[in-house]
C-alpha angles and dihedrals in degrees: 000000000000119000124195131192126226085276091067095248118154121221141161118253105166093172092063091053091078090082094059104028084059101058116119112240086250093062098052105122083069091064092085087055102047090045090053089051090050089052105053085033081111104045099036112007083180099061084041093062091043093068092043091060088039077056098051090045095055090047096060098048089045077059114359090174084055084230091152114099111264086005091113088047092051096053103042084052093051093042097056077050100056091045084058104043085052095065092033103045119053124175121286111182099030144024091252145006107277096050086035089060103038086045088055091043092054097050086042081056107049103035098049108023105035095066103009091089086069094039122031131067110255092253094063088044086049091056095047094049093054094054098042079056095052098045087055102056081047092047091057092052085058111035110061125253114277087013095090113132109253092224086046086058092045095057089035082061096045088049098048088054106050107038086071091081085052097059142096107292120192098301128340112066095219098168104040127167112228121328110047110217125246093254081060098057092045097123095228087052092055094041083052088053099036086056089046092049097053099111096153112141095002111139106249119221116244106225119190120231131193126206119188116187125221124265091042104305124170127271115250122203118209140171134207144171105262113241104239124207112194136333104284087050083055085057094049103054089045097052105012116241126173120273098238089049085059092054092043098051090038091067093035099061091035085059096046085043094056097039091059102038089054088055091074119103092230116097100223116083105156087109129055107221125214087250090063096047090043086048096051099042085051085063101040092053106031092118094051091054088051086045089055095048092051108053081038092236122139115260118250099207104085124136115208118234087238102066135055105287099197092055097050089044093059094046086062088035085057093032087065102034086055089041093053089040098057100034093094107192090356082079092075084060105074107178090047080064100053087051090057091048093046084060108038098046083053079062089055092053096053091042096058102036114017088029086202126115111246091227115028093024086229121145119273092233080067108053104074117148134202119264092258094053097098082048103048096040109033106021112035087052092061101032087058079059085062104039097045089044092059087048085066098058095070094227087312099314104111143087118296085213088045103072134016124248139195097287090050097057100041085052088066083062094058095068116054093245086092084067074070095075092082126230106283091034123260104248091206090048113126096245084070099048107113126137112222100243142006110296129237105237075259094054095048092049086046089058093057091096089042090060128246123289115248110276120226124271146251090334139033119188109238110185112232148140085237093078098085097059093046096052096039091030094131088050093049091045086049099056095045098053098046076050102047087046088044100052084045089056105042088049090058117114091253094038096206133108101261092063083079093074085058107113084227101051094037088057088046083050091051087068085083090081086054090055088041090055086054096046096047076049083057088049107045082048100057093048086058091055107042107041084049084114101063093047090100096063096029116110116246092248078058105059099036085059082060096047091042091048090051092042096052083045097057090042093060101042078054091046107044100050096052091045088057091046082060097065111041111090115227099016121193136176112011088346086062090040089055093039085053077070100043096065118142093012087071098141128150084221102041091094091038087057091039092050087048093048089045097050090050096098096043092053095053084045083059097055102052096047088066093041092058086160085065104042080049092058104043085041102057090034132109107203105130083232100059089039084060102050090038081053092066100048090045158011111275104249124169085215136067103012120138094020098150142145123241121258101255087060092036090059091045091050094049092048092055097053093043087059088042095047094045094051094047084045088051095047093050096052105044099034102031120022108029102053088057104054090068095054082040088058107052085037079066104038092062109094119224118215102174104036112188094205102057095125091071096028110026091168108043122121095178140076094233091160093078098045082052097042094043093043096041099080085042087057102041079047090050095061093037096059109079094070092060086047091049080053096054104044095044081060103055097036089044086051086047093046095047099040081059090042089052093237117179095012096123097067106155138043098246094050073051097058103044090050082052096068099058088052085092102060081045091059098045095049095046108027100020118094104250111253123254116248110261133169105251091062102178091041097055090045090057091044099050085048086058086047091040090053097050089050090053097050089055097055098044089052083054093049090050087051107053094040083056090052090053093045093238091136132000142262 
């Protein structure tokens, strides 16, 4: 057992260890006192005595029948040592026992807390921690209550305060008193703390310190060079990030560390290598590479040849991890953060090689900030946007276009205008202008002069109908136009399916590129008018996408169908008045060339649907070309490109619609639409003389409201179908899949519980380390599935136990 005097010195002292070593395992919460007695024996043998005898008093009221097994020997030991301490030990510091020990707490205090902090490792701050602790609980057993020392109360509270960062945090005791535990000794957990604590050359921050005497006694002003512990302590007096963050993040990145150091082959692992570290921080920071390449900006998180790589890689690894730690609800805005982190690695850099603040030009070692400054001037600015902007949304009533969300401030960090915002951030910039509620007409006239608050961006929700068509708009103009060529076919004089191969009726068929150029007219237009709402916030390349689709959509429904005027000999009626613009470009060819030209882009978009490896790939590129070409097929976004399957399931899903679609197609023809074009026929071939109707259609010679009223359910039916046939087929090719799969197969308890006994020797051949060649073979077999068995028997009890917390079965 160590010992240490009121000057913090540590020294061994094994004849004192028999007073803790003794104690029963029902008296354990006394171990800490009696430690703690054993420790200040040599600097004040009378405080000392009295927490043993604050010991022996909490023992006998823990069992005061002394029932616990050893506990009567304990005592009576400890007794006959207190009845000789007594004689043996007076008071050094004070006249009696309640001055001696707040005296001794107070030195204790002063000559190993007040500056310890700067000076000493966290192991040695942990221990002293734990014993100002203890002598304080022992100090209030033996002052009375109210007669405590002012200055006594003042360190309790400062102690109080700041042990909290020494002690045990989620898993890994760090920190620990005595005895380490085994996870401490692992050797990929020692190789993790030994690389974080690598603080060699780094620049240390200088912090400023006041100290004001009692009576009256002048301020001083001091200033000193910080005692830095690790890296991430390093972070935290350069950028100021909370203490528990720290914790939290230190164990965080020694776990990840050591999780991915024990996975290499090689044996040794009592040093952590420069491959694990790069590895790690490639995966830590992948989105913010991506960030950076898209925005086309230059990465800050270099690390020069010259220097030690693994320690700079773990500087950005922690930055961000602190970062990510401390961001609160930023953190569900991924790319802000990877603006914080842009900047804030830059002022690593220049920490660590320019050693000059990018703003005031002051020294690095200067600059140290308190542990609430990433708090108070990153996050808290950006938080109040947040905050402000659901305030706007009236608990969710009102308008999606009337407040910004998440997604719409995340969307300002994917185009390089948010690096307007300054570092440190502008507080006037654009991106923070917000009004705290939703504004009277007056109040909004009153803000003109106060400037606008920032639109949304990108989208805005407009609540329509029309909706359905523009989100759905290729399986509406496929089905028009199956139906449109259909109904062409079955009209024919033959009605079958061959008379698509006649020249007449084929040309006939070719109008459905006329309908399809309408309906892509339909469709540019409705993206004009219903994302009217974002354009203020749209970039310029944005909007002009919207006016040149609309224009190349108007172009072809003009184009087309004077093309196909062109080409029907004879016209009458709107075929003649489109054949009237066609004049010298009458050519029997003209509408085959324009449909070619027209189907161009679908038929590249073909081919890349079935080539996913390379639309992943332009997708997810850079390169200023193929943004330019992906900027054509669709909105610039920084998310969800290249999220494709891979070819094997693209094949199987297209499979599945093309016999769906066949067979819905089928079913149409032949059951719908075909046996009504006969009746449909005859209906219009009956002439109406006295038509009843004639207000509303004086011309008409024709009873079209029954062909209206006897095609309109076929054709409801038609568009409704598919989702009966969607119904049919996911059932027969689910029952095929899980038939495969062997779905269903366990029906009864007791097939379960003969397949359960096989779970075991699973586990053990797909979760279980794979054991090391020896010699006795079959011995060592039988012995790891003992050991197999144990392991799964913890984890399944694990399993059970945490299904019963979450009530998802009972007890």
């Amino acid at each position: 057992m160590a010992s240490t005097s009121s000057g913090g010195s540590l020294q061994n002292n094994d004849e004192t260890v028999i007073d803790s070593e003794l104690v029963p395992s029902s008296l354990a919460p006394i171990v800490p006192i009696l430690r703690v007695a054993n420790e200040i024996q040599q600097s004040n043998p009378r405080v000392a005595y009295i927490c043993r005898f604050h010991a022996y008093e909490k023992a006998h009221y823990m069992d005061p029948n002394s029932t616990g097994r050893g506990v009567r020997q304990f005592k009576t030991y400890l007794l006959h040592r207190l009845e000789t301490e007594e004689e043996e030990t007076k008071c050094i510091l004070a006249s009696n026992d309640p001055k001696e020990i707040q005296l001794f707490y107070q030195i204790f205090y002063e000559e190993n807390i007040i500056d310890g902090e700067y000076k000493k490792k966290p192991e040695e701050m942990a221990k002293i921690f734990q014993i100002a602790s203890v002598l304080y609980e022992v100090l209030k057993t033996v002052v009375p209550a109210g007669k405590t020392d002012e200055k006594t109360e003042r360190y309790a509270k400062d102690v109080e305060k700041k042990k909290e960062q020494y002690e045990h945090y989620n898993i890994l005791p760090l920190y620990a008193v005595g005895v380490k535990p085994t996870i401490m000794e692992f050797p990929e957990i020692k190789a993790a703390l030994n690389a974080l604590r690598n603080v060699d050359n780094l620049p240390m921050p200088r912090i400023h310190m006041t100290h004001g005497g009692p009576d009256d006694s002048p301020v001083v002003s001091t200033e000193r060079v910080k005692s830095i512990n690790d890296i991430l302590d390093w972070l935290s007096s350069i950028f100021g990030f909370q203490k528990g963050n720290v914790a939290n993040q230190r164990e965080h990145l020694i776990l990840l560390l050591a999780n991915m150091h024990i996975r290499k082959k090689e044996s040794d692992h009592t040093e952590l290598d420069g491959a694990t570290v790069q590895k790690l921080k490639v995966k830590i920071l992948k989105n913010y590479t991506s960030w950076c390449n898209y925005l086309r900006v230059e990465k800050k998180n270099k690390t020069p040849r010259d220097c030690d790589t693994k320690q700079v890689d773990l500087i950005y690894i922690g930055l961000y991890l602190l970062i990510w730690g401390e961001a609160s609800n930023v953190r569900f805005m991924p790319e802000c953060l990877c603006f914080i982190f842009h900047n804030m690695a830059h002022e690593v850099h220049g920490v660590l090689f320019s050693n000059l603040h990018p703003v005031s030009g002051e020294t690095y070692q200067e600059a140290a900030r308190d542990e609430e400054s990433f708090l108070r001037e990153v996050i808290t600015p950006i938080y109040q946007v947040l905050l402000k902007e659901v305030k706007r949304n009236k608990g969710g009533k009102a308008s999606h276009s009337g407040w910004r969300n998440y997604d719409d401030l995340n969307e300002y960090f994917w185009s390089d205008r948010c690096l307007k915002l300054g570092w440190p951030m502008n507080p006037k910039a654009d991106f923070f202008i917000h009004s705290d509620s939703v504004q009277t007409r007056n109040e909004r006239v009153n803000q003109a002069g106060a400037g606008k608050r920032k639109p949304k961006t990108n989208f805005v929700e407009v609540r329509t109908f029309l909706h359905l068509y523009r989100s759905f708009n290729r399986m509406w103009i496929f089905f028009i136009l199956a139906f449109q060529a259909m109904l062409i076919v079955a009209w024919s004089p033959s009605g079958s399916l061959a008379a698509f191969f006649d020249a007449d009726v084929f040309r006939i068929v070719l109008s459905i590129f006329i309908t399809s150029a309408f309906l892509n007219l339909f469709q540019a237009t409705l993206d004009i008018v219903l994302s009217w709402n974002a354009w203020k916030s749209l970039k310029f390349s944005q909007i002009l996408r919207y006016l040149l689709k609309f224009a190349v959509a108007a172009a072809w429904a003009v184009i087309l169908p004077i093309g196909y005027s062109s080409s029907v000999q004879n016209p009458t009626g709107l075929v003649k008045f489109f054949s009237s613009w066609a004049g010298d470009w009458r050519n029997h060819s003209f509408y085959d060339y324009a449909v070619a030209l027209y189907l161009i882009p679908n038929i590249l978009s073909t081919i890349l649907f079935f080539l996913p490896p390379l639309r992943r790939h332009m997708e997810r590129s850079n390169w200023r070309i193929l943004t330019l070409i992906m900027w054509w097929a669709q909105p610039k976004l920084y998310i969800g490109r290249g999220m494709h399957e891979d070819m094997f399931s693209l094949l199987k899903y297209t499979l599945f619609w093309i016999m769906l679609l066949i067979s819905k197609l089928a079913f149409s023809y032949y059951v719908e639409i075909l046996p009504l074009v006969g009746p449909t026929k005859l209906i219009m071939e009956i002439p109406i003389d006295n038509y009843q109707w004639h207000e509303f259609f004086p011309n008409v010679t024709h009873n079209m409201g029954i062909v209206i009223a006897i095609w309109a359910p076929i054709v409801l039916v038609y568009f409704m179908d598919a989702q009966i046939w969607y119904a049919i087929y996911s059932t027969l090719f689910g029952g095929i899949h899980g038939a495969f799969s062997h779905l269903g197969e366990i029906r009864t308890l007791g097939m379960l519980r003969s397949r359960f006994e096989a779970v075991p020797s699973a586990f053990k051949n797909n979760l279980a380390p794979p054991p090391k060649e020896d010699s006795k073979r079959e011995h060592r077999e039988r012995l790891l599935d003992r050991k197999t068995i144990a392991k799964f028997s913890q984890v399944w009890n694990e399993f059970i136990y945490s299904m019963r917390m979450e009530d998802l079965i009972s007890n």
